[in-house]
Amino acid sequence: MIRTFSDLDLRPELLGALTALGYEEPTPIQGEAIPPLLEGRDLLGQAATGTGKTAAFALPLLQRLEKRGRGAGPVALVLAPTRELAMQVCEAIHKYGKDLFGPANGARVLPVYGGQPIGRQLRELERGVDIVVGTPGRVIDHISRGTLRLDGLLTVVLDEADEMLDMGFAEDIDAILEAAPNDRQTVLFSATMPSRVEKVARRHLRNPVRIEIRREQAEQGVAPQVRQSAYVVARPHKPAALGRVLDVEAPEAAIVFCRTREEVDSLSETLNGRGYRAEALHGGLSQEQRDKVMNRLRNRTTELLIATDVAARGLDVEHLTHVVNYNVPAAPEAYVHRIGRVGRAGREGVAITLAEPREHRMLKTIERLTGQKIVMEKVPTVADLRARRLELTRAALRESLLEDDLDGFRAVVETLTDEFDVMEVAAAAVKLAHEASTGGGSADDDDTDIPQVAARAEERAPYDSTRGGSRPSCGPGGAPARKGRVLEGPTAKLFIGLGRAAGVRPQDLVGAITGESSLSGRDIGGIEIAERFALVEVPEGAAEEVISALRATMIKGRKATVRRDGKR
Ligand code: ADP
Ligand code: MG
């Protein structure tokens, strides 16, 4: 069992980069995929989104990279479905390999995608690159122009293969692999393994190692007394959203889990800057420092711990009430382990997850694994927060009234009632008490609301536009769109958490809506079906009716999340 990156025999320059990034241990797919990839084996790997597949193929590519003369063609080609993903992968490889040949003498990685002027790409290719990361369309362009040489390729990686095939890149992928040297290594990673992907693997991979990171029942479910909820928040708003959620939840003791040491440090700093007393706990601290932090949590000097999984391993705190996942954990098992820390011995526990839009899919995987619902919540608004604070003040006043040692204060009220109504006197007293307990007003970020975002918002981002008119064009996100009627009057857009992957077609949605609600086909506006969700436009006045009707029914044999589409 691979536990640490050093077990993986990686070059010290790579280990250094990982430490600098704060990665403490390999994710499951990394632990299993890196050794065979280092041996040069072909590989077929399946693991859900957010499980660290990029480093799983990038580290072996970098490990095998040798310092070569300028002008040589690339030794590795990574194909990715979209411009955004190609850029992300490129940045990741760049970070992992930035000191590969000595300080600041890193691997040369070039992103190649449509929509960017081809001139810069040509210049870079001419100067020589080690690794090219591109979308299939633009890569084909370069191959046919003779500007991308494949004869030096040692490895080709198909990243997010399911998405690439969904987007109609099958032929391009075939053509690229046909043009690559026969003795190359071929690596395919995919979040799902439908037969289309299997077919590509059968055709182009040679005796591949197969790795599937199963969503096995790590522990028999989660204690039922754990309340589980999630908030979809865009990355820049996460610290503020976390603060807001902590304010409303008012945990007795909480652990916030982060991915890396850097994230732990920067989040602790941010939270402390916002007036929370947060302590950091990660593998970069000495054992003594860690013990100190743990003791402060145990003896209630601290109520908020920001930690990595490794540092918090085996940690058991009796009075812990809340576990917060600052990101969706890379392995569903980690989620189960984390939330197993609360809800012990019949106490109520709360598990909260902050998910970025792209991680929404991962939440579904976790729900399937645990067999338990994770309730999607809205980040508390400023108004919610005020209401909650007032509620706390009210509760404190009530306690004070019950304790009944107010004699010393009655005289004050009496003198004021000559001039004012008792109600007014009381209200003024509440105001003072409230201001005193909330620190004289609101924290500085309190008056701005955190924007609500839709899950998997980037599925609607424009896709690679390199492919000219060679393929039938699709709607946004490759989604077949049904124009529908232009509805009169105000309309509402509904998000339905099932899409093409579940076999949903426009007629299925029309059928479900007309069958279960009072609407007829003419009342339904445009329908967009993306890979994992669909959007339907209905008259505003019927929105709530349609939402509850669809929630109560099955679409394509499945229950779907249905709600108003978040404003973007
Ligand atoms: P996938 O391709 O499986 O969807 P990514 O490779 O994009 O996932 O990784 C998801 C996130 O996890 C990235 O932010 C990455 O930096 C982070 N990550 C990857 N490996 C590790 C690790 N071993 N420890 C901590 N964070 C990691
Ligand atoms: Mg990926």
Coordinates of C-alpha atoms and ligand atoms in Angstrom, one line a residue:
M1 CA 0.0 0.0 0.0
I2 CA 1.5 3.3 -1.1
R3 CA 1.2 5.8 1.7
T4 CA 3.6 8.6 0.9
F5 CA 5.0 10.2 -2.1
S6 CA 8.5 9.1 -1.2
D7 CA 7.3 5.5 -1.4
L8 CA 6.8 6.2 -5.1
D9 CA 10.5 6.7 -6.0
L10 CA 10.0 10.1 -7.6
R11 CA 12.8 12.4 -8.4
P12 CA 13.8 14.7 -5.5
E13 CA 12.9 17.7 -7.7
L14 CA 9.3 16.4 -8.0
L15 CA 9.1 15.5 -4.3
G16 CA 10.3 19.0 -3.5
A17 CA 7.6 20.6 -5.7
L18 CA 4.9 18.4 -4.1
T19 CA 6.0 19.5 -0.7
A20 CA 6.1 23.1 -1.7
L21 CA 2.5 22.7 -2.9
G22 CA 1.6 21.1 0.4
Y23 CA 0.5 17.7 -1.0
E24 CA 1.0 15.4 2.0
E25 CA 0.2 12.1 0.5
P26 CA -0.9 10.6 -2.8
T27 CA -4.6 10.2 -3.5
P28 CA -5.7 6.6 -4.2
I29 CA -5.5 7.0 -8.0
Q30 CA -2.1 8.5 -7.7
G31 CA -0.9 5.7 -5.4
E32 CA -2.1 3.0 -7.8
A33 CA -1.3 4.6 -11.2
I34 CA 2.1 6.1 -10.7
P35 CA 4.2 2.9 -10.2
P36 CA 3.0 1.1 -13.4
L37 CA 3.2 4.4 -15.4
L38 CA 6.8 4.8 -14.3
E39 CA 7.5 1.3 -15.6
G40 CA 6.2 2.5 -19.0
R41 CA 3.0 0.4 -18.9
D42 CA -0.2 1.5 -20.8
L43 CA -2.9 2.3 -18.4
L44 CA -6.7 2.7 -18.2
G45 CA -7.7 4.6 -15.1
Q46 CA -11.1 5.4 -13.8
A47 CA -11.7 7.7 -10.9
A48 CA -14.2 10.5 -10.2
T49 CA -13.6 14.2 -10.8
G50 CA -11.4 15.8 -8.2
T51 CA -9.5 12.7 -7.3
G52 CA -6.1 14.0 -8.5
K53 CA -5.9 12.3 -11.9
T54 CA -3.7 15.1 -13.3
A55 CA -0.8 14.4 -11.0
A56 CA -1.3 10.7 -11.5
F57 CA -0.2 11.0 -15.1
A58 CA 1.8 14.2 -14.9
L59 CA 4.4 13.0 -12.3
P60 CA 5.4 10.0 -14.3
L61 CA 5.7 12.1 -17.5
L62 CA 7.9 14.5 -15.7
Q63 CA 9.9 11.8 -14.0
R64 CA 10.8 10.3 -17.4
L65 CA 11.7 13.6 -18.9
E66 CA 15.3 14.1 -19.8
K67 CA 17.2 17.3 -20.4
R68 CA 17.3 17.5 -24.2
G69 CA 18.6 19.8 -26.7
R70 CA 16.5 22.7 -28.0
G71 CA 14.5 22.2 -31.1
A72 CA 13.5 18.6 -30.3
G73 CA 9.8 17.7 -30.6
P74 CA 7.7 16.9 -27.5
V75 CA 8.1 13.6 -25.7
A76 CA 4.6 13.7 -24.3
L77 CA 1.2 14.8 -25.6
V78 CA -1.8 15.2 -23.4
L79 CA -5.2 15.5 -25.0
A80 CA -8.0 17.3 -23.0
P81 CA -11.5 18.1 -23.9
T82 CA -11.7 21.8 -23.4
R83 CA -9.5 24.9 -23.5
E84 CA -10.1 25.4 -19.7
L85 CA -9.1 21.8 -18.9
A86 CA -6.1 22.0 -21.2
M87 CA -4.9 25.2 -19.4
Q88 CA -5.5 23.6 -16.0
V89 CA -3.5 20.5 -16.9
C90 CA -0.8 22.7 -18.4
E91 CA -0.5 24.8 -15.2
A92 CA -0.5 21.7 -13.0
I93 CA 2.3 20.1 -15.0
H94 CA 4.2 23.3 -15.0
K95 CA 3.9 23.6 -11.2
Y96 CA 5.0 20.0 -10.6
G97 CA 8.0 20.3 -13.0
K98 CA 9.1 23.8 -12.3
D99 CA 12.5 22.9 -10.8
L100 CA 13.0 19.7 -12.7
F101 CA 16.3 20.6 -14.2
G102 CA 17.5 22.8 -11.3
P103 CA 16.0 25.8 -9.6
A104 CA 13.6 27.6 -11.9
N105 CA 14.8 25.4 -14.8
G106 CA 11.6 23.6 -15.4
A107 CA 9.9 21.4 -17.9
R108 CA 8.7 23.2 -21.0
V109 CA 4.9 22.7 -21.3
L110 CA 2.9 24.2 -24.0
P111 CA -0.9 24.5 -24.1
V112 CA -2.4 24.3 -27.6
Y113 CA -6.0 25.1 -28.1
G114 CA -8.3 26.9 -30.4
G115 CA -9.3 30.5 -30.0
Q116 CA -5.7 31.5 -29.2
P117 CA -3.6 33.0 -32.0
I118 CA -1.7 30.1 -33.6
G119 CA 1.4 32.3 -34.0
R120 CA 2.6 32.1 -30.4
Q121 CA 2.1 28.3 -30.4
L122 CA 4.1 28.0 -33.6
R123 CA 7.0 30.0 -32.1
E124 CA 7.0 28.0 -28.9
L125 CA 6.9 24.7 -30.8
E126 CA 9.8 25.8 -32.9
R127 CA 11.9 26.7 -29.9
G128 CA 11.2 23.2 -28.6
V129 CA 8.9 21.9 -25.9
D130 CA 8.8 18.8 -23.7
I131 CA 5.1 18.3 -23.2
V132 CA 2.2 19.6 -25.3
V133 CA -1.3 19.8 -23.7
G134 CA -4.0 20.4 -26.3
T135 CA -7.5 20.0 -27.4
P136 CA -7.9 17.4 -30.1
G137 CA -9.1 19.9 -32.8
R138 CA -6.1 22.2 -32.5
V139 CA -3.7 19.3 -32.2
I140 CA -4.9 18.0 -35.5
D141 CA -4.5 21.4 -37.0
H142 CA -0.8 21.5 -36.0
I143 CA -0.2 17.9 -37.2
S144 CA -1.6 18.7 -40.6
R145 CA 0.4 22.0 -40.8
G146 CA 3.5 20.0 -39.9
T147 CA 4.2 22.2 -37.0
L148 CA 3.8 19.5 -34.3
R149 CA 6.1 16.5 -34.7
L150 CA 4.9 13.3 -33.1
D151 CA 7.8 11.1 -33.9
G152 CA 9.6 11.8 -30.6
L153 CA 6.5 11.0 -28.5
L154 CA 7.1 8.5 -25.7
T155 CA 3.6 9.0 -24.2
V156 CA 0.2 10.1 -25.2
V157 CA -2.4 10.8 -22.4
L158 CA -6.1 11.0 -23.0
D159 CA -7.4 13.0 -20.1
E160 CA -11.1 13.1 -19.3
A161 CA -11.7 10.6 -22.1
D162 CA -15.4 10.3 -21.5
E163 CA -15.9 14.1 -21.9
M164 CA -13.7 14.1 -25.1
L165 CA -15.9 11.4 -26.7
D166 CA -19.1 13.1 -25.5
M167 CA -17.9 16.2 -27.4
G168 CA -17.4 14.3 -30.6
F169 CA -13.7 14.1 -30.7
A170 CA -13.6 10.3 -31.3
E171 CA -12.3 10.6 -34.9
D172 CA -9.7 13.3 -34.0
I173 CA -8.4 11.1 -31.2
D174 CA -8.2 8.1 -33.5
A175 CA -6.3 10.2 -36.1
I176 CA -3.9 11.5 -33.5
L177 CA -3.1 8.1 -32.1
E178 CA -2.7 6.6 -35.6
A179 CA -0.1 9.3 -36.3
A180 CA 1.9 8.7 -33.0
P181 CA 4.7 6.2 -32.9
N182 CA 3.7 2.6 -32.4
D183 CA 5.9 1.9 -29.4
R184 CA 4.6 4.8 -27.4
Q185 CA 3.0 4.5 -24.0
T186 CA -0.7 5.3 -24.0
V187 CA -2.6 6.4 -20.9
L188 CA -6.3 7.0 -20.6
F189 CA -8.0 8.6 -17.7
S190 CA -11.8 9.0 -17.4
A191 CA -14.3 9.7 -14.6
T192 CA -16.7 7.2 -16.1
M193 CA -16.1 4.1 -18.3
P194 CA -18.9 3.8 -20.8
S195 CA -18.5 1.4 -23.7
R196 CA -17.3 4.2 -26.0
V197 CA -14.3 4.7 -23.8
E198 CA -13.7 1.0 -23.5
K199 CA -13.7 0.8 -27.3
V200 CA -11.0 3.5 -27.6
A201 CA -9.0 1.7 -25.0
R202 CA -9.3 -1.6 -26.8
R203 CA -8.2 -0.1 -30.1
H204 CA -5.3 2.0 -28.8
L205 CA -3.9 0.6 -25.6
R206 CA -1.6 -2.3 -25.3
N207 CA -2.2 -4.7 -22.5
P208 CA -3.1 -1.9 -20.2
V209 CA -3.1 -1.9 -16.4
R210 CA -6.6 -1.2 -15.3
I211 CA -7.3 0.8 -12.3
E212 CA -10.6 1.7 -11.0
I213 CA -10.9 3.6 -7.8
R214 CA -14.1 2.1 -6.4
R215 CA -16.6 3.9 -4.4
E216 CA -16.6 0.9 -2.1
Q217 CA -18.5 1.0 1.1
A218 CA -15.6 2.2 3.1
E219 CA -17.6 2.1 6.3
Q220 CA -21.1 0.9 6.5
G221 CA -22.6 4.3 5.8
V222 CA -22.5 7.2 8.1
A223 CA -24.0 7.5 11.5
P224 CA -27.6 8.7 10.8
Q225 CA -27.5 11.4 13.4
V226 CA -25.1 13.4 11.2
R227 CA -26.8 16.2 9.4
Q228 CA -25.1 16.6 6.1
S229 CA -25.3 19.6 3.9
A230 CA -23.4 21.3 1.1
Y231 CA -23.0 24.8 -0.3
V232 CA -22.0 25.5 -3.9
V233 CA -19.6 28.4 -3.8
A234 CA -17.2 29.9 -6.3
R235 CA -13.6 29.7 -5.1
P236 CA -13.0 33.4 -4.4
H237 CA -16.0 33.5 -2.0
K238 CA -15.1 30.4 0.0
P239 CA -13.5 32.1 3.0
A240 CA -16.5 34.5 3.4
A241 CA -19.0 31.7 2.9
L242 CA -17.2 29.6 5.5
G243 CA -17.3 32.5 7.9
R244 CA -21.0 33.0 7.3
V245 CA -21.8 29.3 7.7
L246 CA -19.8 29.2 11.0
D247 CA -21.6 32.2 12.3
V248 CA -25.0 30.6 11.6
E249 CA -24.0 27.2 12.9
A250 CA -22.2 28.4 15.9
P251 CA -20.3 25.1 16.5
E252 CA -19.2 24.1 19.9
A253 CA -16.1 22.6 18.3
A254 CA -15.3 22.2 14.6
I255 CA -12.6 20.9 12.3
V256 CA -12.3 22.4 8.8
F257 CA -10.5 20.0 6.4
C258 CA -8.3 21.4 3.6
R259 CA -6.4 19.7 0.9
T260 CA -2.9 21.1 1.4
R261 CA -0.8 22.7 4.1
E262 CA -0.8 26.0 2.2
E263 CA -4.6 26.0 2.2
V264 CA -4.6 25.3 5.9
D265 CA -2.2 28.1 6.6
S266 CA -3.8 30.7 4.4
L267 CA -7.4 29.8 5.5
S268 CA -6.3 30.0 9.2
E269 CA -4.8 33.4 8.5
T270 CA -7.9 34.6 6.7
L271 CA -10.2 33.4 9.4
N272 CA -8.1 34.9 12.2
G273 CA -8.1 38.1 10.2
R274 CA -11.9 38.0 10.3
G275 CA -12.0 37.6 14.0
Y276 CA -12.3 33.8 14.4
R277 CA -9.8 32.0 16.6
A278 CA -8.7 29.3 14.2
E279 CA -5.7 27.0 14.8
A280 CA -3.8 25.3 12.0
L281 CA -2.9 21.6 12.1
H282 CA -0.9 20.0 9.4
G283 CA 2.0 17.7 8.7
G284 CA 4.5 20.6 8.5
L285 CA 4.2 21.1 12.3
S286 CA 6.3 19.2 14.8
Q287 CA 4.7 16.5 16.9
E288 CA 5.0 18.8 19.9
Q289 CA 3.2 21.6 18.1
R290 CA 0.5 19.3 17.0
D291 CA -0.1 18.0 20.5
K292 CA -0.4 21.6 21.7
V293 CA -3.0 22.4 19.2
M294 CA -4.9 19.2 19.9
N295 CA -4.8 20.0 23.6
R296 CA -6.2 23.5 23.1
L297 CA -9.1 21.9 21.2
R298 CA -9.7 19.3 23.9
N299 CA -9.6 21.7 26.8
R300 CA -11.8 24.1 24.8
T301 CA -9.3 27.0 24.5
T302 CA -9.8 26.6 20.8
E303 CA -13.0 25.7 19.0
L304 CA -11.9 25.9 15.4
L305 CA -9.2 23.7 13.9
I306 CA -8.1 23.9 10.3
A307 CA -6.4 20.7 9.3
T308 CA -5.3 18.3 6.6
D309 CA -6.5 14.7 6.6
V310 CA -3.0 13.4 7.5
A311 CA -2.6 15.7 10.5
A312 CA -6.0 14.9 11.8
R313 CA -5.8 11.2 11.2
G314 CA -7.1 9.2 14.2
L315 CA -8.1 12.4 15.9
D316 CA -10.9 11.9 18.4
V317 CA -12.4 14.8 20.1
E318 CA -15.3 14.1 22.4
H319 CA -17.2 17.4 22.0
L320 CA -16.7 17.9 18.3
T321 CA -20.0 19.0 16.7
H322 CA -19.0 20.1 13.2
V323 CA -16.9 18.7 10.4
V324 CA -16.4 21.1 7.5
N325 CA -15.0 20.0 4.1
Y326 CA -13.5 23.1 2.7
N327 CA -13.3 21.2 -0.6
V328 CA -15.1 18.1 -1.7
P329 CA -12.6 15.4 -0.6
A330 CA -10.7 13.6 -3.3
A331 CA -11.7 10.2 -2.2
P332 CA -15.3 9.5 -1.1
E333 CA -13.8 7.3 1.7
A334 CA -12.1 10.3 3.1
Y335 CA -15.5 12.0 3.4
V336 CA -16.9 9.0 5.3
H337 CA -13.9 9.0 7.6
R338 CA -14.0 12.7 8.2
I339 CA -17.7 12.9 9.1
G340 CA -17.3 9.8 11.3
R341 CA -15.6 12.1 13.7
V342 CA -18.9 13.7 14.7
G343 CA -22.2 12.3 15.7
R344 CA -20.7 9.9 18.2
A345 CA -22.4 8.4 21.2
G346 CA -25.8 9.7 20.1
R347 CA -24.7 13.4 19.9
E348 CA -25.9 15.3 17.0
G349 CA -23.2 16.0 14.5
V350 CA -23.1 18.2 11.5
A351 CA -21.1 17.7 8.3
I352 CA -20.8 20.7 5.9
T353 CA -19.2 20.7 2.5
L354 CA -18.2 23.7 0.4
A355 CA -18.2 22.6 -3.2
E356 CA -17.1 24.5 -6.2
P357 CA -19.4 24.2 -9.1
R358 CA -17.1 21.7 -10.9
E359 CA -17.2 19.4 -7.8
H360 CA -20.9 18.9 -7.8
R361 CA -20.6 15.5 -9.5
M362 CA -18.3 14.3 -6.7
L363 CA -21.0 15.1 -4.1
K364 CA -23.4 12.8 -6.0
T365 CA -20.8 10.1 -5.9
I366 CA -20.5 10.5 -2.1
E367 CA -24.3 10.4 -1.8
R368 CA -24.4 7.1 -3.7
L369 CA -21.6 5.7 -1.6
T370 CA -23.1 6.6 1.8
G371 CA -26.6 6.1 0.7
Q372 CA -27.4 9.3 2.4
K373 CA -28.7 12.6 1.2
I374 CA -26.5 15.7 1.3
V375 CA -28.9 18.6 1.4
M376 CA -27.9 21.5 -0.8
E377 CA -28.2 24.7 1.1
K378 CA -27.9 28.4 0.2
V379 CA -25.1 30.3 1.8
P380 CA -26.7 32.4 4.5
T381 CA -27.5 35.9 3.3
V382 CA -26.8 39.1 5.3
A383 CA -30.4 39.0 6.3
D384 CA -30.1 35.4 7.6
L385 CA -27.1 36.4 9.5
R386 CA -28.7 39.4 11.2
A387 CA -31.7 37.2 12.0
R388 CA -29.5 34.6 13.5
R389 CA -27.6 37.1 15.6
L390 CA -30.8 38.7 16.9
E391 CA -32.0 35.2 17.7
L392 CA -28.8 34.7 19.8
T393 CA -29.4 38.0 21.6
R394 CA -33.0 37.0 22.2
A395 CA -32.0 33.7 23.7
A396 CA -29.4 35.4 25.9
L397 CA -32.1 37.9 27.2
R398 CA -34.4 35.0 27.9
E399 CA -31.8 33.3 30.0
S400 CA -31.2 36.5 31.9
L401 CA -34.9 36.9 32.6
L402 CA -35.2 33.3 33.8
E403 CA -32.3 33.8 36.2
D404 CA -34.2 36.7 37.7
D405 CA -31.5 38.7 39.4
L406 CA -32.5 41.9 37.8
D407 CA -33.4 43.9 40.9
G408 CA -30.4 46.2 40.5
F409 CA -31.7 47.3 37.1
R410 CA -35.4 47.8 37.8
A411 CA -34.8 51.3 39.1
V412 CA -33.3 52.3 35.7
V413 CA -36.3 51.1 33.9
E414 CA -38.6 52.8 36.3
T415 CA -37.0 56.2 35.9
L416 CA -37.2 55.9 32.1
T417 CA -40.8 54.9 32.0
D418 CA -41.8 58.3 33.2
E419 CA -40.7 59.5 29.8
F420 CA -41.0 56.5 27.6
D421 CA -43.1 53.5 26.9
V422 CA -41.8 50.2 28.6
M423 CA -41.7 48.6 25.1
E424 CA -39.4 51.3 23.9
V425 CA -37.2 51.1 26.9
A426 CA -36.9 47.3 26.4
A427 CA -36.1 47.7 22.7
A428 CA -33.3 50.2 23.4
A429 CA -31.9 47.8 26.0
V430 CA -32.0 44.9 23.5
K431 CA -30.2 47.1 21.0
L432 CA -27.4 47.9 23.4
A433 CA -27.1 44.3 24.4
H434 CA -27.1 43.2 20.8
E435 CA -24.5 45.6 19.8
A436 CA -22.3 44.7 22.7
S437 CA -22.5 41.0 21.9
T438 CA -21.8 41.4 18.2
G439 CA -18.9 43.7 18.7
G440 CA -20.6 47.0 17.9
G441 CA -22.1 46.2 14.6
S442 CA -21.2 43.9 11.7
A443 CA -17.9 42.7 10.5
D444 CA -16.7 44.4 7.3
D445 CA -17.7 41.8 4.8
D446 CA -21.1 41.5 6.2
D447 CA -23.0 43.8 4.0
T448 CA -22.2 42.1 0.8
D449 CA -24.0 38.9 -0.2
I450 CA -22.1 36.0 -1.6
P451 CA -23.3 35.2 -5.1
Q452 CA -25.1 32.0 -5.5
V453 CA -23.7 29.9 -8.3
A454 CA -25.1 27.0 -10.3
A455 CA -23.6 23.6 -9.9
R456 CA -21.1 22.7 -12.7
A457 CA -21.4 26.1 -14.2
E458 CA -18.5 25.5 -16.4
E459 CA -20.3 22.9 -18.4
R460 CA -21.9 25.8 -20.0
A461 CA -18.7 27.5 -20.9
P462 CA -18.0 27.8 -24.6
Y463 CA -16.1 24.8 -25.8
D464 CA -13.1 24.6 -28.2
S465 CA -13.9 26.4 -31.3
T466 CA -11.1 25.0 -33.4
R467 CA -13.1 22.5 -35.2
G468 CA -14.4 24.7 -38.0
G469 CA -17.5 23.4 -39.6
S470 CA -16.3 19.8 -39.8
R471 CA -18.8 18.5 -37.4
P472 CA -22.4 19.1 -36.7
S473 CA -22.5 22.0 -34.4
C474 CA -24.0 21.8 -30.9
G475 CA -25.6 24.1 -28.6
P476 CA -23.7 25.6 -25.6
G477 CA -21.8 23.0 -23.8
G478 CA -22.4 20.6 -26.6
A479 CA -25.9 20.4 -25.4
P480 CA -28.7 19.8 -27.9
A481 CA -31.0 22.7 -27.4
R482 CA -34.7 22.6 -28.1
K483 CA -35.7 26.1 -29.1
G484 CA -39.2 25.7 -27.6
R485 CA -41.7 28.4 -27.7
V486 CA -40.9 31.9 -26.8
L487 CA -43.0 32.2 -23.7
E488 CA -44.9 35.4 -23.0
G489 CA -44.6 37.0 -19.6
P490 CA -42.0 36.3 -16.9
T491 CA -40.3 32.9 -17.0
A492 CA -38.2 30.9 -14.7
K493 CA -35.3 28.6 -15.6
L494 CA -35.3 25.3 -13.7
F495 CA -32.2 23.2 -13.1
I496 CA -32.7 19.4 -13.3
G497 CA -29.9 17.3 -12.1
L498 CA -30.0 14.7 -14.9
G499 CA -28.7 15.1 -18.4
R500 CA -27.5 13.3 -21.4
A501 CA -25.4 10.9 -19.2
A502 CA -28.7 9.6 -17.8
G503 CA -30.2 9.3 -21.3
V504 CA -32.5 12.3 -20.8
R505 CA -33.9 13.8 -24.0
P506 CA -36.0 17.0 -24.4
Q507 CA -39.1 14.9 -24.9
D508 CA -38.6 13.1 -21.6
L509 CA -38.7 16.4 -19.8
V510 CA -41.7 17.6 -21.7
G511 CA -43.4 14.3 -20.9
A512 CA -42.6 14.5 -17.2
I513 CA -43.7 18.1 -16.9
T514 CA -46.9 17.7 -18.8
G515 CA -47.7 14.4 -17.1
E516 CA -47.1 15.6 -13.6
S517 CA -48.2 19.3 -13.7
S518 CA -51.0 21.4 -15.1
L519 CA -48.7 22.6 -17.9
S520 CA -49.1 21.6 -21.5
G521 CA -46.4 21.3 -24.1
R522 CA -47.1 24.8 -25.4
D523 CA -46.3 26.2 -21.9
I524 CA -42.8 24.9 -21.9
G525 CA -40.0 27.1 -23.2
G526 CA -36.5 26.3 -24.2
I527 CA -34.8 23.1 -23.0
E528 CA -31.1 22.6 -22.9
I529 CA -29.6 19.3 -22.1
A530 CA -26.0 19.1 -21.0
E531 CA -24.0 16.1 -20.0
R532 CA -25.1 16.0 -16.4
F533 CA -28.0 18.4 -16.1
A534 CA -30.8 20.0 -18.0
L535 CA -32.3 23.5 -18.0
V536 CA -35.9 24.1 -18.7
E537 CA -37.8 27.3 -19.1
V538 CA -41.3 27.5 -17.7
P539 CA -43.7 30.4 -16.9
E540 CA -42.7 32.0 -13.6
G541 CA -46.2 31.4 -12.2
A542 CA -46.0 27.7 -12.7
A543 CA -42.4 27.3 -11.5
E544 CA -43.0 26.1 -8.0
E545 CA -45.7 23.7 -9.1
V546 CA -43.3 22.2 -11.7
I547 CA -40.5 22.0 -9.2
S548 CA -42.5 20.0 -6.7
A549 CA -44.1 17.9 -9.4
L550 CA -40.7 16.9 -10.8
R551 CA -39.2 16.4 -7.4
A552 CA -42.0 13.9 -6.6
T553 CA -41.6 11.9 -9.8
M554 CA -38.9 10.0 -11.6
I555 CA -37.2 11.0 -14.8
K556 CA -35.7 8.1 -16.8
G557 CA -36.2 6.0 -13.7
R558 CA -34.3 8.3 -11.5
K559 CA -35.0 10.9 -8.9
A560 CA -33.5 14.2 -9.9
T561 CA -32.5 17.4 -8.1
V562 CA -34.9 20.1 -9.3
R563 CA -34.6 23.7 -8.4
R564 CA -34.5 27.2 -9.8
D565 CA -31.3 27.7 -11.8
G566 CA -28.9 29.8 -9.8
K567 CA -28.2 33.3 -10.9
R568 CA -24.8 33.7 -12.5
Ligands
ADP1 P1 -9.2 15.2 -11.4 O1 -8.5 15.3 -12.7 O2 -9.3 13.8 -10.9 O3 -10.6 15.8 -11.5 P2 -7.4 17.1 -10.4 O4 -6.1 16.4 -10.9 O5 -7.8 18.3 -11.1 O6 -8.5 16.0 -10.3 O7 -7.1 17.4 -8.9 C1 -8.1 18.0 -8.1 C2 -7.5 18.9 -7.0 O8 -6.8 18.1 -6.1 C3 -6.5 19.9 -7.6 O9 -6.7 21.1 -6.9 C4 -5.1 19.4 -7.1 O10 -4.2 20.4 -6.9 C5 -5.5 18.7 -5.8 N1 -4.6 17.5 -5.6 C6 -4.2 16.6 -6.4 N2 -3.4 15.6 -5.8 C7 -3.3 16.0 -4.5 C8 -2.7 15.5 -3.4 N3 -2.0 14.3 -3.5 N4 -2.8 16.1 -2.2 C9 -3.5 17.3 -2.1 N5 -4.2 17.8 -3.2 C10 -4.1 17.2 -4.4
MG2 MG -8.8 15.9 -14.6

